[in-house]
Short mmCIF file of C-alpha atoms in Angstrom, two decimals:
data_model
loop_
_atom_site.label_atom_id
_atom_site.label_comp_id
_atom_site.label_asym_id
_atom_site.label_seq_id
_atom_site.Cartn_x
_atom_site.Cartn_y
_atom_site.Cartn_z
CA MET A 29 0.01 0.04 -0.02
CA ASP A 30 1.30 3.45 -0.90
CA ALA A 31 0.10 5.60 2.06
CA SER A 32 1.21 8.75 0.26
CA VAL A 33 -1.75 8.52 -2.08
CA GLY A 34 -5.17 9.71 -1.02
CA ASN A 35 -4.22 11.22 2.32
CA GLY A 36 -1.88 14.09 3.15
CA PHE A 37 1.21 13.54 5.23
CA ALA A 38 -0.30 15.37 8.26
CA ASP A 39 -3.24 12.99 8.21
CA ILE A 40 -1.30 9.75 8.39
CA ALA A 41 2.21 10.52 9.66
CA THR A 42 3.51 9.10 12.94
CA PHE A 43 6.75 9.90 14.74
CA GLY A 44 8.83 8.97 17.74
CA VAL A 45 11.87 10.46 19.35
CA GLU A 46 14.91 8.73 21.04
CA VAL A 47 16.84 10.76 23.64
CA GLU A 48 20.13 9.31 24.91
CA PHE A 49 21.58 10.43 28.20
CA LEU A 50 24.08 9.47 30.85
CA MET A 51 23.73 9.47 34.64
CA LEU A 52 26.16 9.21 37.54
CA PHE A 53 25.32 7.07 40.53
CA ARG A 54 27.20 6.13 43.67
CA GLU A 55 28.07 2.71 44.97
CA SER A 56 26.37 1.47 48.06
CA GLY A 57 27.84 3.06 51.18
CA THR A 58 30.33 5.36 49.52
CA LYS A 59 31.13 8.62 51.15
CA LEU A 60 33.94 9.54 48.89
CA SER A 61 33.83 13.10 47.55
CA LEU A 62 33.17 13.40 43.85
CA GLU A 63 36.10 14.82 41.86
CA LEU A 64 35.71 15.21 38.16
CA GLU A 65 37.80 17.03 35.55
CA SER A 66 35.23 19.80 35.37
CA GLY A 67 35.93 20.55 39.01
CA ASP A 68 32.48 20.67 40.56
CA CYS A 69 29.37 18.75 39.57
CA GLY A 70 27.33 20.98 41.86
CA ARG A 71 26.06 18.13 44.15
CA SER A 72 27.28 16.56 47.31
CA PRO A 73 27.62 12.67 47.40
CA GLN A 74 24.36 12.52 49.38
CA GLN A 75 22.52 14.09 46.55
CA ILE A 76 23.64 11.57 43.99
CA PRO A 77 21.32 8.45 43.93
CA GLU A 78 22.90 5.42 45.75
CA GLU A 79 22.44 1.85 44.79
CA PRO A 80 20.62 -0.32 47.36
CA CYS A 81 23.06 -2.20 49.63
CA HIS A 82 21.68 -5.68 48.68
CA LEU A 83 21.28 -4.96 44.93
CA SER A 84 24.09 -7.41 44.04
CA SER A 85 25.85 -10.22 45.82
CA SER A 86 29.54 -11.00 46.35
CA SER A 87 29.31 -13.86 43.80
CA ASP A 88 28.16 -11.51 41.00
CA ASP A 89 30.80 -10.73 38.38
CA ASP A 90 31.13 -7.25 36.89
CA HIS A 91 28.75 -7.92 34.07
CA GLU A 92 25.97 -9.21 36.38
CA VAL A 93 26.41 -6.17 38.71
CA HIS A 94 26.11 -3.90 35.70
CA ILE A 95 22.96 -5.47 34.48
CA LYS A 96 21.32 -5.32 37.89
CA ARG A 97 22.14 -1.62 38.18
CA LEU A 98 20.66 -0.98 34.77
CA GLN A 99 17.43 -2.76 35.73
CA TYR A 100 17.08 -1.14 39.08
CA PHE A 101 17.88 2.48 38.12
CA GLY A 102 16.04 2.12 34.76
CA SER A 103 12.92 1.14 36.57
CA GLU A 104 13.37 3.91 39.06
CA ILE A 105 13.63 6.45 36.25
CA ALA A 106 10.57 5.10 34.56
CA LYS A 107 8.67 5.32 37.85
CA LYS A 108 9.67 9.00 38.42
CA LEU A 109 8.59 9.90 34.85
CA THR A 110 5.24 8.19 35.35
CA GLU A 111 4.69 10.04 38.60
CA ALA A 112 5.57 13.25 36.84
CA GLY A 113 2.81 12.76 34.28
CA ILE A 114 4.22 10.77 31.30
CA ALA A 115 3.58 6.98 31.64
CA THR A 116 6.84 5.21 31.14
CA VAL A 117 8.04 1.62 31.57
CA TYR A 118 11.53 0.10 31.69
CA ARG A 119 12.56 -2.53 29.07
CA GLU A 120 15.81 -4.27 28.47
CA LYS A 121 15.48 -3.68 24.68
CA GLY A 122 14.54 -0.41 23.05
CA HIS A 123 13.07 -1.96 19.96
CA PRO A 124 10.97 -5.02 19.13
CA LYS A 125 12.93 -8.30 19.40
CA ASP A 126 11.09 -11.57 19.00
CA GLU A 127 7.94 -9.75 19.84
CA THR A 128 4.62 -11.59 19.14
CA PRO A 129 2.81 -8.96 17.07
CA SER A 130 -0.93 -8.31 17.72
CA PRO A 131 -3.53 -6.56 15.58
CA ASP A 132 -4.58 -3.19 16.68
CA ALA A 133 -6.65 -0.67 14.77
CA GLU A 134 -6.47 1.93 17.61
CA GLY A 135 -3.80 4.51 18.28
CA PRO A 136 -0.82 5.59 16.23
CA GLN A 137 1.04 2.79 14.45
CA LEU A 138 4.77 2.77 14.22
CA GLY A 139 6.27 -0.21 12.52
CA ARG A 140 4.69 -3.33 10.96
CA PHE A 141 5.50 -7.05 10.96
CA GLY A 142 3.31 -8.83 8.39
CA GLU A 143 -0.16 -7.32 8.82
CA PHE A 144 0.28 -6.37 12.48
CA CYS A 145 1.79 -3.46 14.33
CA TYR A 146 4.32 -3.65 17.10
CA THR A 147 2.92 -2.81 20.57
CA ALA A 148 6.38 -1.62 21.83
CA TYR A 149 5.64 1.95 20.82
CA LYS A 150 2.35 2.34 22.71
CA LYS A 151 4.23 3.52 25.77
CA ASN A 152 7.26 5.51 26.57
CA THR A 153 10.23 3.44 27.56
CA ILE A 154 13.50 3.73 29.34
CA VAL A 155 16.11 1.34 27.94
CA PRO A 156 19.89 0.83 28.41
CA GLU A 157 22.01 2.74 26.01
CA GLU A 158 24.75 0.26 25.53
CA THR A 159 26.75 2.13 22.95
CA MET A 160 27.57 4.77 25.56
CA ILE A 161 28.25 2.60 28.67
CA TRP A 162 28.59 -0.94 27.51
CA THR A 163 29.28 -4.45 28.53
CA ASP A 164 31.32 -7.15 26.77
CA PRO A 165 30.10 -10.54 28.00
CA THR A 166 32.17 -12.40 25.33
CA ALA A 167 35.59 -11.27 26.61
CA ASP A 168 37.16 -13.27 29.48
CA GLY A 169 33.82 -14.77 30.44
CA LYS A 170 31.56 -11.87 31.33
CA ARG A 171 34.14 -9.08 31.78
CA MET A 172 32.60 -5.69 31.80
CA ALA A 173 34.16 -2.91 29.73
CA VAL A 174 32.96 0.51 30.91
CA ARG A 175 33.45 3.69 29.02
CA PRO A 176 34.46 6.22 30.26
CA ASN A 177 36.68 6.04 33.39
CA THR A 178 34.52 6.45 36.50
CA PRO A 179 35.52 8.21 39.79
CA LYS A 180 36.14 5.83 42.59
CA GLY A 181 32.91 4.98 44.47
CA TYR A 182 30.71 6.16 41.57
CA PHE A 183 29.57 4.63 38.27
CA TRP A 184 27.98 5.90 35.03
CA LEU A 185 24.94 4.34 33.41
CA GLY A 186 23.72 5.10 29.95
CA PHE A 187 20.01 5.19 29.21
CA GLU A 188 17.73 6.08 26.27
CA PHE A 189 14.23 7.50 26.43
CA VAL A 190 12.32 5.99 23.56
CA SER A 191 9.00 7.78 23.16
CA LYS A 192 5.65 6.28 22.25
CA ALA A 193 4.42 6.72 18.73
CA TYR A 194 2.73 10.15 18.17
CA ARG A 195 0.47 11.26 15.35
CA TYR A 196 1.46 14.35 13.40
CA CYS A 197 -1.35 16.16 14.96
CA GLU A 198 0.07 15.50 18.35
CA LEU A 199 3.16 17.61 17.90
CA ASP A 200 2.15 19.89 20.79
CA VAL A 201 1.47 16.86 23.02
CA SER A 202 5.00 15.57 22.31
CA LYS A 203 6.33 19.03 23.27
CA SER A 204 4.60 18.89 26.61
CA ASP A 205 5.90 15.36 27.21
CA LEU A 206 9.47 16.47 26.36
CA GLU A 207 9.17 19.25 28.87
CA VAL A 208 8.22 16.81 31.61
CA LEU A 209 10.98 14.37 30.57
CA CYS A 210 13.78 16.97 30.57
CA ARG A 211 12.58 18.81 33.64
CA THR A 212 12.25 15.56 35.68
CA LEU A 213 15.58 14.04 34.64
CA ARG A 214 17.53 17.28 35.40
CA ALA A 215 15.86 17.82 38.68
CA GLU A 216 16.14 14.28 40.02
CA TYR A 217 19.49 13.05 38.75
CA CYS A 218 23.13 13.93 38.04
CA VAL A 219 22.53 13.82 34.29
CA SER A 220 24.75 14.63 31.31
CA VAL A 221 24.82 14.25 27.54
CA ASN A 222 28.59 13.63 27.84
CA ALA A 223 30.64 11.64 30.23
CA GLY A 224 34.05 12.93 29.39
CA LYS A 225 36.97 11.58 27.46
CA ASP A 226 37.63 7.86 27.51
CA SER A 227 40.35 7.47 24.83
CA GLU A 228 42.59 9.54 22.61
CA SER A 229 40.05 9.65 19.87
CA ALA A 230 36.58 9.21 21.30
CA SER A 231 34.26 10.18 24.10
CA SER A 232 30.90 9.09 25.52
CA ARG A 233 28.63 11.61 23.85
CA CYS A 234 24.98 11.20 23.16
CA GLY A 235 22.58 11.74 20.25
CA THR A 236 18.89 12.53 19.69
CA HIS A 237 17.06 10.65 16.90
CA VAL A 238 13.69 11.25 15.29
CA HIS A 239 11.71 8.57 13.36
CA TRP A 240 8.98 9.36 10.86
CA GLY A 241 6.53 6.77 9.54
CA LEU A 242 3.30 6.71 7.58
CA GLY A 243 1.13 4.94 10.11
CA GLY A 244 3.13 1.79 9.77
CA THR A 245 2.59 1.50 6.03
CA GLU A 246 5.46 1.33 3.55
CA TYR A 247 6.94 4.43 1.94
CA ASP A 248 6.84 4.78 -1.84
CA LEU A 249 10.39 4.40 -3.15
CA SER A 250 10.21 7.78 -4.91
CA ASN A 251 9.49 9.53 -1.56
CA VAL A 252 12.52 7.88 -0.06
CA LYS A 253 14.66 9.13 -2.89
CA ARG A 254 13.17 12.66 -2.35
CA VAL A 255 14.13 12.59 1.25
CA LEU A 256 17.68 11.47 0.53
CA THR A 257 18.04 14.00 -2.29
CA LEU A 258 16.77 16.93 -0.36
CA MET A 259 19.03 16.03 2.66
CA TRP A 260 22.02 15.49 0.27
CA VAL A 261 21.57 19.13 -0.86
CA ILE A 262 20.82 20.88 2.50
CA GLU A 263 22.41 18.59 5.15
CA GLU A 264 25.71 20.40 5.53
CA THR A 265 23.98 23.74 6.15
CA LEU A 266 21.41 22.21 8.45
CA MET A 267 24.25 20.89 10.61
CA ASN A 268 24.98 24.44 11.72
CA LEU A 269 21.94 24.09 13.95
CA HIS A 270 23.61 21.35 15.94
CA ALA A 271 26.77 20.82 18.05
CA THR A 272 29.93 21.13 15.91
CA TRP A 273 31.20 17.69 16.86
CA ARG A 274 28.20 15.99 15.14
CA GLN A 275 29.49 17.22 11.83
CA ASP A 276 32.52 14.89 12.28
CA ALA A 277 30.46 11.86 13.31
CA ARG A 278 31.45 8.77 11.40
CA LYS A 279 30.04 5.61 12.96
CA TYR A 280 26.28 6.03 13.57
CA ALA A 281 25.53 9.47 12.18
CA ALA A 282 27.90 9.81 9.14
CA LEU A 283 26.82 12.72 6.98
CA LEU A 284 25.61 11.89 3.46
CA GLN A 285 28.26 13.89 1.67
CA THR A 286 31.25 12.92 3.86
CA GLY A 287 30.86 9.59 5.62
CA THR A 288 28.75 7.26 3.50
CA ASN A 289 29.60 4.63 0.86
CA MET A 290 28.48 6.94 -1.91
CA ALA A 291 30.30 9.94 -0.59
CA THR A 292 33.59 8.11 -0.32
CA ASP A 293 33.31 6.07 -3.51
CA ASN A 294 33.42 2.86 -1.45
CA THR A 295 33.11 0.69 -4.47
CA PRO A 296 33.01 -2.78 -2.79
CA LYS A 297 29.95 -1.72 -0.81
CA LEU A 298 28.10 0.13 -3.68
CA PRO A 299 25.67 -1.28 -6.25
CA GLY A 300 27.34 -2.79 -9.33
CA TRP A 301 25.78 -0.32 -11.69
CA ILE A 302 27.41 2.93 -10.39
CA ASN A 303 29.84 2.99 -13.34
CA ASN A 304 27.11 2.46 -15.96
CA LEU A 305 23.73 3.99 -14.91
CA GLY A 306 22.10 3.04 -18.16
CA GLU A 307 18.69 4.08 -19.34
CA GLY A 308 15.30 3.51 -17.75
CA GLU A 309 12.20 4.99 -16.18
CA TRP A 310 14.30 6.41 -13.33
CA ILE A 311 15.56 9.09 -15.73
CA HIS A 312 12.05 10.46 -16.41
CA GLU A 313 11.19 10.27 -12.73
CA MET A 314 14.33 12.18 -11.76
CA GLU A 315 13.79 14.82 -14.48
CA GLN A 316 10.32 15.50 -13.09
CA ASP A 317 11.48 15.79 -9.46
CA VAL A 318 15.02 17.19 -9.62
CA PRO A 319 16.07 20.46 -11.33
CA ALA A 320 18.80 20.01 -13.97
CA ARG A 321 21.45 21.93 -12.05
CA VAL A 322 21.03 19.46 -9.09
CA GLN A 323 20.90 16.43 -11.38
CA GLU A 324 24.15 17.42 -13.04
CA SER A 325 25.98 18.46 -9.86
CA LEU A 326 29.12 16.47 -9.21
CA HIS A 327 30.62 15.15 -6.00
CA ARG A 328 34.16 14.02 -6.33
CA ASN A 329 33.61 14.28 -10.08
CA ARG A 330 30.73 11.83 -10.09
CA PRO A 331 26.93 12.40 -10.44
CA LYS A 332 25.91 11.23 -7.02
CA VAL A 333 22.35 12.60 -7.09
CA GLN A 334 21.74 10.46 -10.19
CA TRP A 335 22.93 7.42 -8.21
CA LEU A 336 20.00 7.96 -5.76
CA TRP A 337 17.47 8.00 -8.59
CA ARG A 338 19.05 5.15 -10.37
CA ALA A 339 18.47 2.88 -7.36
CA ASP A 340 15.76 0.28 -8.05
CA THR A 341 15.25 -0.89 -4.45
CA VAL A 342 15.53 0.20 -0.82
CA HIS A 343 18.40 -2.24 -0.61
CA ASP A 344 20.28 -0.27 -3.27
CA LEU A 345 19.61 3.01 -1.46
CA ALA A 346 20.75 1.54 1.86
CA MET A 347 24.03 0.53 0.14
CA LEU A 348 24.53 4.10 -1.05
CA VAL A 349 23.79 5.86 2.28
CA GLY A 350 25.33 3.34 4.68
CA GLU A 351 28.41 4.40 6.63
CA VAL A 352 31.64 3.17 5.20
CA LYS A 353 32.82 0.55 7.71
CA LYS A 354 29.91 -1.79 8.01
CA SER A 355 27.15 -0.03 6.01
CA ARG A 356 25.29 0.85 9.25
CA ARG A 357 22.85 3.62 9.75
CA ALA A 358 24.14 7.02 8.82
CA SER A 359 22.69 10.47 9.43
CA VAL A 360 19.52 9.61 7.44
CA ALA A 361 18.81 6.02 8.27
CA ILE A 362 16.56 3.85 6.09
CA THR A 363 17.49 0.32 7.17
CA GLU A 364 14.11 0.01 9.05
CA LEU A 365 12.48 0.19 5.52
CA LEU A 366 14.10 -3.15 4.73
CA PRO A 367 12.28 -6.37 5.58
CA ALA A 368 13.01 -7.88 9.03
CA THR A 369 14.50 -10.89 7.24
CA SER A 370 16.84 -8.73 5.08
CA ASP A 371 20.45 -9.93 4.78
CA PHE A 372 21.73 -6.37 4.29
CA PRO A 373 24.96 -6.22 6.34
CA GLY A 374 24.07 -2.91 7.99
CA LYS A 375 20.79 -4.02 9.34
CA VAL A 376 21.24 -5.02 12.99
CA ARG A 377 17.64 -5.27 14.13
CA ARG A 378 15.24 -7.98 13.09
CA SER A 379 12.39 -5.62 12.64
CA GLN A 380 10.77 -3.46 9.96
CA LEU A 381 9.57 -0.27 11.51
CA ASN A 382 8.90 1.37 8.17
CA THR A 383 10.44 4.63 9.42
CA ILE A 384 12.96 7.12 8.14
CA GLU A 385 15.27 8.16 11.01
CA PHE A 386 17.02 11.52 11.32
CA ARG A 387 20.23 11.03 13.44
CA HIS A 388 21.77 14.41 13.19
CA MET A 389 21.14 16.05 16.52
CA GLN A 390 23.51 15.85 19.50
CA GLY A 391 22.23 14.63 22.80
CA SER A 392 20.05 17.20 24.59
CA LEU A 393 17.73 17.64 27.46
CA GLU A 394 16.53 21.02 26.19
CA PRO A 395 12.86 20.30 25.37
CA VAL A 396 12.47 23.45 23.17
CA LEU A 397 15.42 22.48 21.06
CA ILE A 398 14.41 18.87 20.67
CA ALA A 399 10.85 20.00 19.64
CA ALA A 400 12.26 22.49 17.21
CA TRP A 401 14.33 19.75 15.42
CA ILE A 402 11.25 17.52 15.25
CA SER A 403 9.38 20.30 13.60
CA VAL A 404 12.22 20.81 11.02
CA THR A 405 12.16 17.07 10.18
CA ALA A 406 8.36 17.13 9.98
CA GLU A 407 8.48 19.88 7.36
CA ILE A 408 11.16 18.04 5.38
CA MET A 409 9.05 14.92 5.37
CA ARG A 410 5.82 16.72 4.50
CA ARG A 411 7.44 18.32 1.44
CA CYS A 412 8.87 15.01 0.30
CA VAL A 413 5.60 13.09 0.70
CA ASP A 414 2.94 15.67 -0.24
CA SER A 415 4.54 17.73 -3.06
CA SER A 416 3.75 17.27 -6.67
CA PRO A 417 6.79 16.65 -8.89
CA GLU A 418 6.64 20.24 -9.98
CA ASP A 419 6.47 21.61 -6.48
CA PHE A 420 9.15 19.42 -5.19
CA ALA A 421 11.54 20.40 -7.94
CA SER A 422 10.75 24.02 -7.18
CA THR A 423 11.55 23.58 -3.51
CA LEU A 424 14.76 21.62 -4.33
CA GLY A 425 15.94 24.36 -6.68
CA TYR A 426 15.07 27.10 -4.19
CA VAL A 427 17.10 25.54 -1.39
CA ALA A 428 19.90 24.53 -3.65
CA THR A 429 20.44 28.16 -4.66
CA CYS A 430 20.45 29.13 -0.97
CA VAL A 431 23.05 26.62 0.22
CA SER A 432 25.32 27.25 -2.90
CA ASP A 433 25.79 30.85 -1.52
CA GLU A 434 28.81 30.56 0.83
CA ASN A 435 27.31 33.51 2.74
CA SER A 436 23.99 31.83 3.43
CA THR A 437 23.06 30.75 6.89
CA ALA A 438 21.05 27.89 8.44
CA GLN A 439 18.40 30.37 9.40
CA GLU A 440 18.03 31.48 5.74
CA LEU A 441 17.63 27.86 4.86
CA LEU A 442 14.96 27.24 7.50
CA ASN A 443 13.02 30.26 5.96
CA ARG A 444 13.30 28.79 2.52
CA LEU A 445 11.96 25.53 3.81
CA GLY A 446 8.90 27.31 5.30
CA ILE A 447 9.88 26.61 8.85
CA ALA A 448 7.71 28.45 11.41
CA SER A 449 9.26 31.56 13.00
CA GLU A 450 8.86 30.08 16.51
CA THR A 451 10.99 27.13 15.50
CA CYS A 452 13.66 29.35 13.89
CA SER A 453 13.73 31.43 17.10
CA ALA A 454 14.32 28.33 19.19
CA PHE A 455 17.50 27.54 17.24
CA ARG A 456 18.73 31.13 17.63
CA SER A 457 18.53 30.75 21.43
CA PHE A 458 20.99 27.82 21.48
CA GLN A 459 24.24 28.86 19.82
CA GLN A 460 26.70 26.19 18.85
CA GLN A 461 29.08 27.45 21.52
CA ARG A 462 26.75 26.45 24.24
CA LEU A 463 25.96 23.08 22.65
CA ASN A 464 29.70 22.39 22.25
CA TRP A 465 30.38 23.18 25.86
CA GLU A 466 27.80 20.57 26.99
CA ALA A 467 29.62 17.91 24.93
CA ASP A 468 33.21 19.04 25.58
CA SER A 469 35.02 15.67 25.77
CA SER A 470 37.54 17.04 28.30
CA ASN A 471 34.74 17.60 30.82
CA SER A 472 31.75 15.92 32.33
CA ILE A 473 29.05 18.58 32.33
CA PHE A 474 26.01 18.10 34.44
CA LEU A 475 22.93 19.77 33.39
CA PRO A 476 21.16 22.20 35.78
CA GLU A 477 17.50 22.09 36.62
CA LEU A 478 15.27 23.82 34.14
#
């Protein structure tokens, strides 16, 4: 079913947000003062949540202790959020895994397995964020590897808030929920979006991700191409809305024009037809949707926009926009458009959520800023799904002219995209210098109460 036909994007769209964050806790009975590179976390040891004295036993190894801490504090966080007004549960996994799907005609639908929708997105969840503070049960039995280094008597835990599925018409509801989320976490915990430097080349810094779906139904391939083409053109300028370090992300948020297979001419991981695009219906489709100057633009002397439109399948597109090492999700992730049974190497989840994911934003517990980015992605998606070929080509040409001017700004781009003035104002309130400070890898910055 092509959900883009017959109903407008605003009528059928659903979305969800994932907010990664880090928290510092103290070991049972510790009275040691807290000393971090930033000098002062602003809280005495008694104010930092302490693990229960009988949470673990002397026979537990590091991995078992870590898991028990995650379960205990994850459940506590979910309980506090529920008491604050947004119903939340703790789960060990953030996304469906071996879930038995059940039919449901009620409520927003995010993701689909066969003819049924996943129930995992009917509630907000707190889940472990294992890419930030992780365990390695395969090394030396169940040895725990914790990033970053932790002050004696204390330990970091990484979590992720995975929102329930919202309808497009519930944008204001999501803003209210984000306000409660951020206010509660910042008031109740020693929380950060950065836990300092853990190696010469990396640090434990968080991200914020936005998923957009069409009520669980599949996207038309041409709409996916539109999203990737528009983002290919405007992404570099849009990144000026976010923390500077996100522009250099390589592993899980590689930018389309710098860190993907197509950007780097990573031939072994690209479709076999890139050197001979050939003829076909794709040319007519591209000519309708993409202005000639964008079609003919070159990246490393190759027509990369044409590659996007030459792709016959989502699998081909996923090859093009996968990150270079393992073809994993990049800044615009489309692997959840692939079947759950797909053998695509970059697909790590056995699910098909039928969502397009925007992974550009740094970790944040600023509700206004998160809501503003959701609104920007909403307008990008609306234009790609709703526009006629003529209107989409006009928009693409309009923004291409803007970003080609070296003096243009992200704010000018937002205006050309038709972003509301309230949203533009929100980004002006959070300059990159402040966002960079929160994620400075030489410090551990704890966020004050709102």
